[in-house]
Amino acid sequence: MQTNATITIDCNRPEEHTIHPYLFGHFVEDIRDHMEAMLAFPLRDMDFESDKTGEIAVSGSWLPYTNGKNTQYALEAPAQRHSGRAQRIRILSDDEAYAGIAQRAALKGPTAYTVKIVARASVELHYLIVDAVDRRTEELLGRARMELKSHNWQEAEASLTVSRSCSDAEIRVYVPEDHPRWIDHVSTGLLWLDHVSLLPEDSIGMVKREVMDMTRPLNAGMMRLAGNYISAYHWEHGVGPVLERPVMYNEAWGGWTSKYFGTDEFIGFCRELQVEPLICVNDGSGTPEEAAKWVEYCNGSIDTPMGALRAANGHPEPYNVQYWEIGNEVWGQWQVGTCSADRFAERCKAFAQAMKAVDPSIVILACGHTDPEWNKPVLDIAGEHIDYLTMHLYHGFGRFGMNRETPAEERYKAIATFPEWTRKDIGQAVELIRANPKTSHVKLAITEYNTMHYPNTNRKGLPDEHTLGAAVANAANLNEMLRASDMVHIGSFSDLVNGWLGGCIRVGDYYADQNSGKVSGWSGLPLTVYGTPTYEVLKLYANRGIRRILPVDTVCGTFSVQSPKQTPVGLDELPDLDVVACTNDDGSVITLFIVNRSLHEVKAKLALQSFDFSGDTVLHEITGDSFEDINSVFEPDRIVCTTRTVPASDWKDGYPLRKTSVYAVEIKSAQKSGGKK
């Protein structure tokens, strides 16, 4: 089936406002496996923080590694000022055995890893061995010898060269059986390990190079540090010497909050990517004073207490973090410190005043909602003290009364209507903002958005958030954000890497989070790093150099969604094509984003008014055979953005746009500068 469409662009009337560079931002959160996937450490439980999982007292992800009949294991207090615990191992001389601990890991190679340990030992123990071994064949992939020079706690580093990649390796840290034996007596054969880590030499600030290499092309503009965990997060626990940072339980998501990615590491991450940081402060279990200190730590001179602390931590120059968000989904029952809208507004006001007292130049975002009943009190009470109202857009199946039994095509058509829902949510918020002159300065920040196929099918290990259909929905949603870009300045896709929903960068073979679905490594390809179809969309939109919106009129076919329940958004006669037209700074390039959200091909004609439309156009296309197509560790490049040249005459006659696909058409003026600003 094929239908026809005509797209008419008025190139002579660009909107006055400019599209904000932070509209295509991203979001990192310590959630599920996000940090584990993003950071370069192949080992878990590096500080022995977790409880034993079996009868033997070995911490968390570690296993005993010994052939001794009498090797003893225990968990004790850590080294002085360190967090977590120490793993004690006692080797009895009569066993003449090797003894230590081991952990499964996926290792890349050939490459060198820096091995770091914190250890102490009884005086007759002089060294230990760190081996990387293929678990299936026992092939030795690399070995490092580490000297034990003191009975007291000591830090030691060594280089471990791994000869090749191995998806099912084992790291073994042990005293070898050929170590000189000792007379078995009091205080002999004792080894304590407080920390064991491996870091590949090509990592960038503790982040996987592969993740950095994929994040750079996203041209994010802004990176947000926030999420549910932040409302129980105390920033001072995440600065200073890493091993001395306390281990914090992640109250939102379970497991441990990563002490290896605190404020300094986040700022380093942003600077490496050349993006603006956005930090969300803890207004749940935190205080205005704590938030103000965080601002001072980031922005204060070395003459201030917190600026001096930052300098002592190796960063004398202020970070000058301008964007600060107060509260994350405070309206949600799952949130630490959840409360009523007016209570939050008073809290927000106190936070904003305390934070701006430290640095009056900062920009404040306040937790908003899609519900006007929340937004109105926030604006009425705190509106004069904030610069942005936030909202999170997860238009799931619940709004339609759909579930997993709903036919796939109807579910797809439902998520393809996201622009209509976003338009309604933005419109309600804008109406409230403009209703009060005291809040007319406030803009909107959509600090989280994704498809979220509610009920959360990702918790059943299904890849819905990673499909071509999800990419179509997210692209159409971006179109609506562009149309509203006079008010919407900031966007943050949820998440950057793995995480809860559809992290656009995927590390390994998780379709879901670490607590659900298939166990990591089931594919045998845990080292594969790739992008989802939505990754391709986000990269496409963020790299087009667009600055202004142009009026566009689209005449095309329509589709309808059969919703089991009444919706506030009309679901009949929805346009097959979702189109937005943009221009660059000088008006010499027109970029047309076209999302064919229908289930059939559309032959589209273009008509550009007041623009020399001749020669060739550049067409970027994200498409596949089915809206259910995904990228995976087996086919990481199944859905990618392809680029080709299309003659302008083809568009004038009608160019076929594939079903459930995303396009960007770039049209250059034949003159030096076409159109008007």
PDB file of N, CA and C in Angstrom, residues 227-275:
ATOM      1  N   GLY A 227      18.107  11.506  38.838  1.00  0.00           N
ATOM      2  CA  GLY A 227      17.370  10.255  38.920  1.00  0.00           C
ATOM      3  C   GLY A 227      16.881   9.988  40.329  1.00  0.00           C
ATOM      4  N   ASN A 228      16.156   8.893  40.492  1.00  0.00           N
ATOM      5  CA  ASN A 228      15.555   8.571  41.793  1.00  0.00           C
ATOM      6  C   ASN A 228      16.589   8.461  42.908  1.00  0.00           C
ATOM      7  N   TYR A 229      17.775   7.966  42.576  1.00  0.00           N
ATOM      8  CA  TYR A 229      18.769   7.740  43.625  1.00  0.00           C
ATOM      9  C   TYR A 229      19.240   9.051  44.255  1.00  0.00           C
ATOM     10  N   ILE A 230      19.095  10.153  43.529  1.00  0.00           N
ATOM     11  CA  ILE A 230      19.691  11.415  43.979  1.00  0.00           C
ATOM     12  C   ILE A 230      19.012  11.932  45.240  1.00  0.00           C
ATOM     13  N   SER A 231      17.756  11.556  45.482  1.00  0.00           N
ATOM     14  CA  SER A 231      17.047  12.091  46.643  1.00  0.00           C
ATOM     15  C   SER A 231      17.470  11.413  47.948  1.00  0.00           C
ATOM     16  N   ALA A 232      18.404  10.472  47.863  1.00  0.00           N
ATOM     17  CA  ALA A 232      19.013   9.908  49.076  1.00  0.00           C
ATOM     18  C   ALA A 232      20.538   9.951  48.966  1.00  0.00           C
ATOM     19  N   TYR A 233      21.028  10.789  48.040  1.00  0.00           N
ATOM     20  CA  TYR A 233      22.462  10.856  47.752  1.00  0.00           C
ATOM     21  C   TYR A 233      23.062  12.081  48.423  1.00  0.00           C
ATOM     22  N   HIS A 234      24.157  11.881  49.120  1.00  0.00           N
ATOM     23  CA  HIS A 234      24.847  12.983  49.776  1.00  0.00           C
ATOM     24  C   HIS A 234      26.187  13.196  49.084  1.00  0.00           C
ATOM     25  N   TRP A 235      26.286  14.333  48.404  1.00  0.00           N
ATOM     26  CA  TRP A 235      27.389  14.574  47.478  1.00  0.00           C
ATOM     27  C   TRP A 235      28.757  14.497  48.136  1.00  0.00           C
ATOM     28  N   GLU A 236      28.850  14.877  49.416  1.00  0.00           N
ATOM     29  CA  GLU A 236      30.153  14.866  50.089  1.00  0.00           C
ATOM     30  C   GLU A 236      30.704  13.452  50.236  1.00  0.00           C
ATOM     31  N   HIS A 237      29.829  12.452  50.131  1.00  0.00           N
ATOM     32  CA  HIS A 237      30.305  11.063  50.171  1.00  0.00           C
ATOM     33  C   HIS A 237      30.956  10.655  48.854  1.00  0.00           C
ATOM     34  N   GLY A 238      30.785  11.481  47.822  1.00  0.00           N
ATOM     35  CA  GLY A 238      31.292  11.118  46.494  1.00  0.00           C
ATOM     36  C   GLY A 238      32.440  11.990  46.026  1.00  0.00           C
ATOM     37  N   VAL A 239      33.158  12.627  46.953  1.00  0.00           N
ATOM     38  CA  VAL A 239      34.342  13.402  46.593  1.00  0.00           C
ATOM     39  C   VAL A 239      35.500  12.961  47.480  1.00  0.00           C
ATOM     40  N   GLY A 240      36.693  13.373  47.087  1.00  0.00           N
ATOM     41  CA  GLY A 240      37.879  13.001  47.848  1.00  0.00           C
ATOM     42  C   GLY A 240      38.473  11.701  47.350  1.00  0.00           C
ATOM     43  N   PRO A 241      39.530  11.206  48.040  1.00  0.00           N
ATOM     44  CA  PRO A 241      40.163   9.948  47.624  1.00  0.00           C
ATOM     45  C   PRO A 241      39.126   8.835  47.487  1.00  0.00           C
ATOM     46  N   VAL A 242      39.138   8.170  46.357  1.00  0.00           N
ATOM     47  CA  VAL A 242      38.064   7.228  46.034  1.00  0.00           C
ATOM     48  C   VAL A 242      37.944   6.133  47.079  1.00  0.00           C
ATOM     49  N   LEU A 243      39.049   5.580  47.515  1.00  0.00           N
ATOM     50  CA  LEU A 243      38.975   4.460  48.449  1.00  0.00           C
ATOM     51  C   LEU A 243      38.487   4.882  49.825  1.00  0.00           C
ATOM     52  N   GLU A 244      38.558   6.180  50.104  1.00  0.00           N
ATOM     53  CA  GLU A 244      38.093   6.669  51.397  1.00  0.00           C
ATOM     54  C   GLU A 244      36.633   7.115  51.355  1.00  0.00           C
ATOM     55  N   ARG A 245      36.041   7.103  50.181  1.00  0.00           N
ATOM     56  CA  ARG A 245      34.628   7.456  50.084  1.00  0.00           C
ATOM     57  C   ARG A 245      33.783   6.331  50.675  1.00  0.00           C
ATOM     58  N   PRO A 246      32.747   6.663  51.417  1.00  0.00           N
ATOM     59  CA  PRO A 246      31.920   5.595  51.997  1.00  0.00           C
ATOM     60  C   PRO A 246      31.130   4.846  50.932  1.00  0.00           C
ATOM     61  N   VAL A 247      30.881   3.601  51.212  1.00  0.00           N
ATOM     62  CA  VAL A 247      29.974   2.816  50.385  1.00  0.00           C
ATOM     63  C   VAL A 247      28.551   3.174  50.788  1.00  0.00           C
ATOM     64  N   MET A 248      27.749   3.614  49.811  1.00  0.00           N
ATOM     65  CA  MET A 248      26.373   4.023  50.094  1.00  0.00           C
ATOM     66  C   MET A 248      25.398   3.062  49.443  1.00  0.00           C
ATOM     67  N   TYR A 249      24.449   2.587  50.201  1.00  0.00           N
ATOM     68  CA  TYR A 249      23.406   1.746  49.628  1.00  0.00           C
ATOM     69  C   TYR A 249      22.530   2.601  48.719  1.00  0.00           C
ATOM     70  N   ASN A 250      22.198   2.071  47.557  1.00  0.00           N
ATOM     71  CA  ASN A 250      21.344   2.783  46.610  1.00  0.00           C
ATOM     72  C   ASN A 250      19.891   2.541  47.013  1.00  0.00           C
ATOM     73  N   GLU A 251      19.327   3.497  47.724  1.00  0.00           N
ATOM     74  CA  GLU A 251      17.996   3.300  48.307  1.00  0.00           C
ATOM     75  C   GLU A 251      16.900   3.231  47.258  1.00  0.00           C
ATOM     76  N   ALA A 252      17.145   3.794  46.073  1.00  0.00           N
ATOM     77  CA  ALA A 252      16.126   3.768  45.027  1.00  0.00           C
ATOM     78  C   ALA A 252      16.128   2.446  44.274  1.00  0.00           C
ATOM     79  N   TRP A 253      17.329   1.930  43.979  1.00  0.00           N
ATOM     80  CA  TRP A 253      17.417   0.831  43.030  1.00  0.00           C
ATOM     81  C   TRP A 253      18.077  -0.428  43.588  1.00  0.00           C
ATOM     82  N   GLY A 254      18.467  -0.399  44.862  1.00  0.00           N
ATOM     83  CA  GLY A 254      19.155  -1.554  45.426  1.00  0.00           C
ATOM     84  C   GLY A 254      20.617  -1.576  45.015  1.00  0.00           C
ATOM     85  N   GLY A 255      21.375  -2.443  45.653  1.00  0.00           N
ATOM     86  CA  GLY A 255      22.803  -2.502  45.355  1.00  0.00           C
ATOM     87  C   GLY A 255      23.523  -1.296  45.932  1.00  0.00           C
ATOM     88  N   TRP A 256      24.689  -1.020  45.385  1.00  0.00           N
ATOM     89  CA  TRP A 256      25.530   0.031  45.935  1.00  0.00           C
ATOM     90  C   TRP A 256      25.650   1.198  44.967  1.00  0.00           C
ATOM     91  N   THR A 257      25.524   2.414  45.494  1.00  0.00           N
ATOM     92  CA  THR A 257      25.804   3.596  44.699  1.00  0.00           C
ATOM     93  C   THR A 257      27.294   3.611  44.370  1.00  0.00           C
ATOM     94  N   SER A 258      27.627   3.912  43.128  1.00  0.00           N
ATOM     95  CA  SER A 258      29.030   3.869  42.713  1.00  0.00           C
ATOM     96  C   SER A 258      29.803   5.034  43.318  1.00  0.00           C
ATOM     97  N   LYS A 259      30.749   4.707  44.181  1.00  0.00           N
ATOM     98  CA  LYS A 259      31.583   5.763  44.745  1.00  0.00           C
ATOM     99  C   LYS A 259      32.673   6.179  43.761  1.00  0.00           C
ATOM    100  N   TYR A 260      32.763   5.491  42.648  1.00  0.00           N
ATOM    101  CA  TYR A 260      33.802   5.775  41.661  1.00  0.00           C
ATOM    102  C   TYR A 260      33.370   6.826  40.641  1.00  0.00           C
ATOM    103  N   PHE A 261      32.126   7.296  40.720  1.00  0.00           N
ATOM    104  CA  PHE A 261      31.639   8.309  39.784  1.00  0.00           C
ATOM    105  C   PHE A 261      30.911   9.377  40.577  1.00  0.00           C
ATOM    106  N   GLY A 262      31.703  10.217  41.264  1.00  0.00           N
ATOM    107  CA  GLY A 262      31.149  11.318  42.033  1.00  0.00           C
ATOM    108  C   GLY A 262      31.202  12.616  41.254  1.00  0.00           C
ATOM    109  N   THR A 263      31.158  13.722  41.974  1.00  0.00           N
ATOM    110  CA  THR A 263      31.086  15.040  41.341  1.00  0.00           C
ATOM    111  C   THR A 263      32.272  15.302  40.416  1.00  0.00           C
ATOM    112  N   ASP A 264      33.483  15.067  40.909  1.00  0.00           N
ATOM    113  CA  ASP A 264      34.669  15.366  40.106  1.00  0.00           C
ATOM    114  C   ASP A 264      34.724  14.508  38.848  1.00  0.00           C
ATOM    115  N   GLU A 265      34.345  13.257  38.975  1.00  0.00           N
ATOM    116  CA  GLU A 265      34.359  12.375  37.811  1.00  0.00           C
ATOM    117  C   GLU A 265      33.284  12.779  36.803  1.00  0.00           C
ATOM    118  N   PHE A 266      32.115  13.193  37.318  1.00  0.00           N
ATOM    119  CA  PHE A 266      31.052  13.634  36.408  1.00  0.00           C
ATOM    120  C   PHE A 266      31.476  14.884  35.638  1.00  0.00           C
ATOM    121  N   ILE A 267      32.082  15.838  36.339  1.00  0.00           N
ATOM    122  CA  ILE A 267      32.537  17.055  35.655  1.00  0.00           C
ATOM    123  C   ILE A 267      33.620  16.707  34.637  1.00  0.00           C
ATOM    124  N   GLY A 268      34.532  15.801  34.992  1.00  0.00           N
ATOM    125  CA  GLY A 268      35.550  15.373  34.039  1.00  0.00           C
ATOM    126  C   GLY A 268      34.941  14.716  32.810  1.00  0.00           C
ATOM    127  N   PHE A 269      33.909  13.918  33.023  1.00  0.00           N
ATOM    128  CA  PHE A 269      33.173  13.264  31.939  1.00  0.00           C
ATOM    129  C   PHE A 269      32.576  14.313  31.010  1.00  0.00           C
ATOM    130  N   CYS A 270      31.923  15.326  31.593  1.00  0.00           N
ATOM    131  CA  CYS A 270      31.302  16.386  30.783  1.00  0.00           C
ATOM    132  C   CYS A 270      32.351  17.175  30.009  1.00  0.00           C
ATOM    133  N   ARG A 271      33.463  17.470  30.650  1.00  0.00           N
ATOM    134  CA  ARG A 271      34.496  18.256  29.978  1.00  0.00           C
ATOM    135  C   ARG A 271      35.143  17.465  28.852  1.00  0.00           C
ATOM    136  N   GLU A 272      35.313  16.185  29.054  1.00  0.00           N
ATOM    137  CA  GLU A 272      35.864  15.347  27.989  1.00  0.00           C
ATOM    138  C   GLU A 272      34.936  15.363  26.778  1.00  0.00           C
ATOM    139  N   LEU A 273      33.631  15.404  27.040  1.00  0.00           N
ATOM    140  CA  LEU A 273      32.637  15.419  25.965  1.00  0.00           C
ATOM    141  C   LEU A 273      32.322  16.833  25.479  1.00  0.00           C
ATOM    142  N   GLN A 274      32.834  17.838  26.192  1.00  0.00           N
ATOM    143  CA  GLN A 274      32.572  19.241  25.872  1.00  0.00           C
ATOM    144  C   GLN A 274      31.075  19.549  25.906  1.00  0.00           C
ATOM    145  N   VAL A 275      30.442  19.114  26.996  1.00  0.00           N
ATOM    146  CA  VAL A 275      29.016  19.374  27.196  1.00  0.00           C
ATOM    147  C   VAL A 275      28.822  20.080  28.533  1.00  0.00           C
TER     148      VAL A 275
END
